[in-house]
Tab-separated table of C-alpha atoms in Angstrom:
chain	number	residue	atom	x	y	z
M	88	UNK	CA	54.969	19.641	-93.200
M	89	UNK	CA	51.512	19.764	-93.993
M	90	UNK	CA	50.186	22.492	-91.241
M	91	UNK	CA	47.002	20.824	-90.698
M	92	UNK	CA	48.693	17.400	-90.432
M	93	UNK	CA	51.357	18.923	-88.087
M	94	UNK	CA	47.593	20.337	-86.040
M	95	UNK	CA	46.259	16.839	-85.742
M	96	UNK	CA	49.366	15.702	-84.193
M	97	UNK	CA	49.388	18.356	-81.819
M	98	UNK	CA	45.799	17.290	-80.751
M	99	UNK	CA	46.298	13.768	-80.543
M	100	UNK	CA	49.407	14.535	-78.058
M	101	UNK	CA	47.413	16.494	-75.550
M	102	UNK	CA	45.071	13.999	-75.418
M	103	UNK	CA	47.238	11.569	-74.425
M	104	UNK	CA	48.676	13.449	-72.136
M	105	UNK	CA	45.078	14.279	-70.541
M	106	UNK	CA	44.432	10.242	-70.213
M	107	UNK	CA	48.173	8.938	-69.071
M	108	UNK	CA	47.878	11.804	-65.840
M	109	UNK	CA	44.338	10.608	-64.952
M	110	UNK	CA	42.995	14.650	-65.030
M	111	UNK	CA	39.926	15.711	-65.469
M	112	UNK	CA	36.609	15.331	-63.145
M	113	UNK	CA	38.129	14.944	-59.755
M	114	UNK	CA	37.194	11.335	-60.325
M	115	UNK	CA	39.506	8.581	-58.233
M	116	UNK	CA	42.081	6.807	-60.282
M	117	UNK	CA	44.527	3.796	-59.528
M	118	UNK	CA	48.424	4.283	-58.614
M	119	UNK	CA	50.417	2.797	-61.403
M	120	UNK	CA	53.073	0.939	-58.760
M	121	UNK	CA	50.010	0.092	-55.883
M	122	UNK	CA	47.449	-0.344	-57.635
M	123	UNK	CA	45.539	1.384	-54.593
M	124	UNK	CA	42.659	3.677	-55.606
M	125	UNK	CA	42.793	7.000	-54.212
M	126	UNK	CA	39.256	8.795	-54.143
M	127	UNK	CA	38.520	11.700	-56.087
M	128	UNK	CA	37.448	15.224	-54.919
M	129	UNK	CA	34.408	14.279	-53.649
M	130	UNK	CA	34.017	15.037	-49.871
M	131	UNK	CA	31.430	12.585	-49.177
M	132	UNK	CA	33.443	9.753	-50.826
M	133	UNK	CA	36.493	10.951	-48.467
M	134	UNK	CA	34.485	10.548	-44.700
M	135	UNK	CA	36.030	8.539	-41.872
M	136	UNK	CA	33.493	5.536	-41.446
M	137	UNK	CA	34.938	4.459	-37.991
M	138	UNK	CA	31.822	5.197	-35.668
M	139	UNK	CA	32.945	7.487	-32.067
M	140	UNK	CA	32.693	5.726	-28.834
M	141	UNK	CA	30.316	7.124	-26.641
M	142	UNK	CA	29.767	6.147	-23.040
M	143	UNK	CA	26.628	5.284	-21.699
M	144	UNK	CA	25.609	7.813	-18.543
M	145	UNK	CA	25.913	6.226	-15.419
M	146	UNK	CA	22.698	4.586	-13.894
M	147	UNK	CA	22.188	4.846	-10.137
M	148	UNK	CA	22.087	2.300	-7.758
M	149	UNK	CA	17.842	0.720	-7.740
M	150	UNK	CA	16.450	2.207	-4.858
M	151	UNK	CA	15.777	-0.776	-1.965
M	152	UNK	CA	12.197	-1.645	-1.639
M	153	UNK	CA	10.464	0.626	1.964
M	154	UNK	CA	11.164	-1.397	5.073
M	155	UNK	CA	8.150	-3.215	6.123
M	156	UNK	CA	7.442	-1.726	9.440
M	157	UNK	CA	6.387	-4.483	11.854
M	158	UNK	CA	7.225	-2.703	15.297
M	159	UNK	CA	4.925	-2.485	17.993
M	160	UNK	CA	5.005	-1.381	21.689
M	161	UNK	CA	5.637	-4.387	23.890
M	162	UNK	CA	2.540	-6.339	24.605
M	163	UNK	CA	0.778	-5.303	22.033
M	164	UNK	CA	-0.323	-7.218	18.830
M	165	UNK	CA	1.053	-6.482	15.086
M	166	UNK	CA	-1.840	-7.008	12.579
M	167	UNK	CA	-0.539	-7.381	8.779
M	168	UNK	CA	-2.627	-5.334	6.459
M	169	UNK	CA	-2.598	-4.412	2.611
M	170	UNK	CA	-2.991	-0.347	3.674
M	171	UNK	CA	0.067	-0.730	5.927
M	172	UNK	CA	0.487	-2.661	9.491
M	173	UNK	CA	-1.482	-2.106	12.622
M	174	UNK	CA	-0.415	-2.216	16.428
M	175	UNK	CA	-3.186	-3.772	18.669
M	176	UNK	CA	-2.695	-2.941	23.065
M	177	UNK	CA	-5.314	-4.085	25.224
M	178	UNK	CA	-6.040	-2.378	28.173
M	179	UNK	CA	-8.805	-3.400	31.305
M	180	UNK	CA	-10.764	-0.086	32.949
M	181	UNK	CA	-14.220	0.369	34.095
M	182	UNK	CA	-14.902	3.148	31.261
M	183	UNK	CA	-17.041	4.719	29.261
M	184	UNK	CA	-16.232	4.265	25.352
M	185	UNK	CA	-15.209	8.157	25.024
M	186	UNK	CA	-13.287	7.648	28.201
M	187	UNK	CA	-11.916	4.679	26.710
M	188	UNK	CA	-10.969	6.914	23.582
M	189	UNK	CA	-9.400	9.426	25.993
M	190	UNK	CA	-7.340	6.802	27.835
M	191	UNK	CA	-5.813	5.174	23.745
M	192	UNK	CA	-4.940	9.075	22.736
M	193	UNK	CA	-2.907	9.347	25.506
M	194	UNK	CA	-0.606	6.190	24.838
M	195	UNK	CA	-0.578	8.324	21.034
M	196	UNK	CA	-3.486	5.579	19.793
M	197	UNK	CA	-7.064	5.495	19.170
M	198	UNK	CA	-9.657	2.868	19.533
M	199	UNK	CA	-9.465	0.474	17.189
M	200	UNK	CA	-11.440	-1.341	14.335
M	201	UNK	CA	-11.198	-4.904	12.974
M	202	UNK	CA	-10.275	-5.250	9.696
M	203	UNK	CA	-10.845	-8.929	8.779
M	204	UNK	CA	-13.038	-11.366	10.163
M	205	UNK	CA	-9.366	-13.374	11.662
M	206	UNK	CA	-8.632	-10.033	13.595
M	207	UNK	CA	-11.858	-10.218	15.156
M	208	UNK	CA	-10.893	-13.259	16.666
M	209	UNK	CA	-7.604	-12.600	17.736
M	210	UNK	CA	-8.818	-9.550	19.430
M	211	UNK	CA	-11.088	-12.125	20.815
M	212	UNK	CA	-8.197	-14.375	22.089
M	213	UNK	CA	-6.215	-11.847	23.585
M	214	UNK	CA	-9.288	-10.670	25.567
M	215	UNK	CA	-9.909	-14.063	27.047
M	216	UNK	CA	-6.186	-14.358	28.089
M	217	UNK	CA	-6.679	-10.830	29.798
M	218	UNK	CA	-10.374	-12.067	31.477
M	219	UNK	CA	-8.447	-15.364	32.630
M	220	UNK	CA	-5.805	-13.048	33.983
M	221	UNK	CA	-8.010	-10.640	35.670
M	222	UNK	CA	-10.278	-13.750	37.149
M	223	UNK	CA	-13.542	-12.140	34.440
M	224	UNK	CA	-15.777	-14.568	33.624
M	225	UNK	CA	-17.042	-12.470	30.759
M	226	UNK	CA	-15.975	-8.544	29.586
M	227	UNK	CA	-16.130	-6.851	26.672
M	228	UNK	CA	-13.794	-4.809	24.702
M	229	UNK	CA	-14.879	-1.013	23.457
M	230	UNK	CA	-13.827	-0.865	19.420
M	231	UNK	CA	-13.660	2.371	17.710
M	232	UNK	CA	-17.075	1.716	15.824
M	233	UNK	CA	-19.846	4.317	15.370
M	234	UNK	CA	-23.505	3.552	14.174
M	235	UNK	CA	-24.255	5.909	10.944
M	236	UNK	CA	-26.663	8.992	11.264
M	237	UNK	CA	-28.403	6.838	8.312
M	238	UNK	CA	-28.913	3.064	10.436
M	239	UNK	CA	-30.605	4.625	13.683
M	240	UNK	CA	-33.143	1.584	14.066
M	241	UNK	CA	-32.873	-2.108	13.499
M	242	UNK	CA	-33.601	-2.901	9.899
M	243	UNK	CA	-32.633	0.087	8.426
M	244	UNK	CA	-29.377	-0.640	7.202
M	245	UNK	CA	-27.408	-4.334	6.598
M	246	UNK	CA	-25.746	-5.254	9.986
M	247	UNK	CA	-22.486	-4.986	8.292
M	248	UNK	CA	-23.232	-1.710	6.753
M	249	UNK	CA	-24.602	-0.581	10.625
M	250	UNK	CA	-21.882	0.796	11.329
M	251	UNK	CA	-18.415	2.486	10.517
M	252	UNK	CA	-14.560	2.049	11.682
M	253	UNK	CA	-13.740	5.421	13.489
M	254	UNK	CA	-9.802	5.061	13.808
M	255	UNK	CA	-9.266	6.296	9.943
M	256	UNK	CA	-6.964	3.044	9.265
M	257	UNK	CA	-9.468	-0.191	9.255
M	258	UNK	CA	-11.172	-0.191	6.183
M	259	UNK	CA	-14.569	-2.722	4.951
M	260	UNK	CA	-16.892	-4.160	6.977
M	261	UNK	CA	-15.456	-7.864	7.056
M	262	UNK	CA	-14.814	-7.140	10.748
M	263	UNK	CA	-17.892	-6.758	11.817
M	264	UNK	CA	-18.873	-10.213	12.913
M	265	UNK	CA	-22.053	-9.168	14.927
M	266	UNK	CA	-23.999	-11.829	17.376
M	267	UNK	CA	-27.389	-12.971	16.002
M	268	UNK	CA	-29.939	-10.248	16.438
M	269	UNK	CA	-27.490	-7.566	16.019
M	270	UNK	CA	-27.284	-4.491	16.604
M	271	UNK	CA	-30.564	-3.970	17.277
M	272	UNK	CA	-30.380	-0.437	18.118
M	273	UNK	CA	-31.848	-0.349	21.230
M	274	UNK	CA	-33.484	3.150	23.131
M	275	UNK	CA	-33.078	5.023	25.913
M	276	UNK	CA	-34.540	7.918	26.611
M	277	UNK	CA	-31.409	8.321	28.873
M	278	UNK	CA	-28.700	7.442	26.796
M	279	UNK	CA	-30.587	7.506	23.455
M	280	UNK	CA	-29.656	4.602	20.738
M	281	UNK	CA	-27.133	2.125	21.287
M	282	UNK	CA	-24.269	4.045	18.914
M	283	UNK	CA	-20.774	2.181	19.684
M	284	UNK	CA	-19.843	-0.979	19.744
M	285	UNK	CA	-18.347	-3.848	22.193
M	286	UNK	CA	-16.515	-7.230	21.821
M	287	UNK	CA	-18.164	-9.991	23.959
M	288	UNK	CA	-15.134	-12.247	25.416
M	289	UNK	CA	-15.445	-15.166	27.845
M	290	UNK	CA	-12.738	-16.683	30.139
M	291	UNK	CA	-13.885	-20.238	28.886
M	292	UNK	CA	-15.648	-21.927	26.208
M	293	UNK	CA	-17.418	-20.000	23.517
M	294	UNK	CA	-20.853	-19.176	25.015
M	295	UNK	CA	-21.633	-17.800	28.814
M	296	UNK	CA	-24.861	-18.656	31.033
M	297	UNK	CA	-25.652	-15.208	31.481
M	298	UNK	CA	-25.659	-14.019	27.488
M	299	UNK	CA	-27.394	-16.863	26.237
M	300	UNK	CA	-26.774	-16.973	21.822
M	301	UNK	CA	-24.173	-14.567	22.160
M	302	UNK	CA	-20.911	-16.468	21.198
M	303	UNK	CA	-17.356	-15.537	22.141
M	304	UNK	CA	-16.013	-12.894	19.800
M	305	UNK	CA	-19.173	-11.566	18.290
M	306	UNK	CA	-20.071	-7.934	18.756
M	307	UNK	CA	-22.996	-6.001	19.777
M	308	UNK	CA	-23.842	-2.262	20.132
M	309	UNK	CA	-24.457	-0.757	23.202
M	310	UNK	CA	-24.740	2.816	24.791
M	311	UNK	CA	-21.324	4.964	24.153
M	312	UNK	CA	-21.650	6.468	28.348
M	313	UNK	CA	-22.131	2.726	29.915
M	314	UNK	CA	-19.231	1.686	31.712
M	315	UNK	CA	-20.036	-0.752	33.887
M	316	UNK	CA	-22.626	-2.659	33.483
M	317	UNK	CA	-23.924	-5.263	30.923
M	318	UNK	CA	-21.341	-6.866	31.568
M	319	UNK	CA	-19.584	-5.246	34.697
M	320	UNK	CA	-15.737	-6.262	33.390
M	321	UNK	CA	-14.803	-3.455	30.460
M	322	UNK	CA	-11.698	-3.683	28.444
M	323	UNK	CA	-10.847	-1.391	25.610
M	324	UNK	CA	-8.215	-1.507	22.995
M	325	UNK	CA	-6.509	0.934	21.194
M	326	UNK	CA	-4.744	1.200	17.954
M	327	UNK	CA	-1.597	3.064	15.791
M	328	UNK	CA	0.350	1.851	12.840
M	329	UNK	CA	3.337	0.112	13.218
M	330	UNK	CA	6.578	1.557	13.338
């Protein structure tokens, strides 16, 4: 035979070989039988596609809103307020206002302020009760109010603005409801100016014979050292947060 014939037939034969046993490439090819297509050599063409399970971490428990503390010592009265509730006790003694101050630190209070216009007059309601108790016709209750260094006559400050809250929990000035007139900052060359403040309160009605235009409930300054006078009936009342 013809030897390059017999080399041509030798070519064609590997060739055919090469094709029938899918080789070459790496590249996927079909089982004969299955017809299932394996993949090739290609790792990235060979990568499990199922996703792993992974557990979310455990959230705690939302934490329960604060208690809202509404507890006060018997007698006394709870006022609600945005900065956190107050505890109101009401107490009758012929004092002076720092005496009065003395007498609320030792129950672990102070004296208190007003904080709205509506806690001015249920200060105001409790004090009648207590007048109508104590057979008063009229008293007044010492506040924890102090004129500022700034306001020392009449007309030199707002009335509001007179004066400030001195039990570091009342806040504003919408408690200050002052009578007509005041505080007019009276002198003495005693006592100096009138520089703390008092709640008028009547056993009956709204006004009293003997404080003509001063209404039930309204305030007016007087001198910090009088205790019993103008009018002769004190009361004082002290204040602490609730518990």
């Amino acid at each position: 035979m013809n030897p390059r014939l017999l080399l041509f037939l030798s070519l064609i034969g590997v060739t055919v070989s090469i094709l029938v046993s899918g080789g070459g490439g790496g590249r996927g090819r079909f089982d004969d039988d299955s017809r299932h297509y394996s993949g090739g050599g290609d790792s990235s063409d060979s990568g499990d596609n199922s996703h792993e399970h992974h557990p979310h971490p455990h959230r705690p428990p939302r934490p329960n809103p604060p208690r809202e503390l509404t507890k006060c010592p018997d007698s006394w009265i709870l006022f609600k307020r945005p900065q956190g509730n107050w505890c109101v006790g009401l107490y009758v003694a012929q004092v002076s206002q720092p005496v009065a101050e003395t007498r609320c630190r030792d129950v672990g209070a102070t004296l208190t302020g007003l904080q709205s216009d509506q806690e001015r007059q249920q200060l105001a309601s409790a004090g009648q009760q207590m007048a109508l108790k104590h057979n008063f016709g009229d008293a007044a209750i010492w506040l924890g109010a102090r004129r500022k260094g700034s306001c020392l006559r009449a007309g030199m400050c707002q009335p509001r603005e007179t004066f400030f809250w001195t039990d570091n929990h009342t806040t504003g000035n919408d408690g200050f409801g002052w009578s007509t007139g005041q505080p007019d900052g009276v002198w003495s060359n005693v006592w100096g100016v009138q520089a703390c403040a008092h709640q008028f309160v009547f056993a009956s009605g709204t006004t009293h014979p003997r404080w003509p235009g001063i209404p039930h409930g309204a305030l007016d300054d007087q001198y910090c050292q009088e205790g019993n006078i103008n009018p002769n009936a004190k009361l004082f009342a002290c204040g602490k947060k609730a518990v």
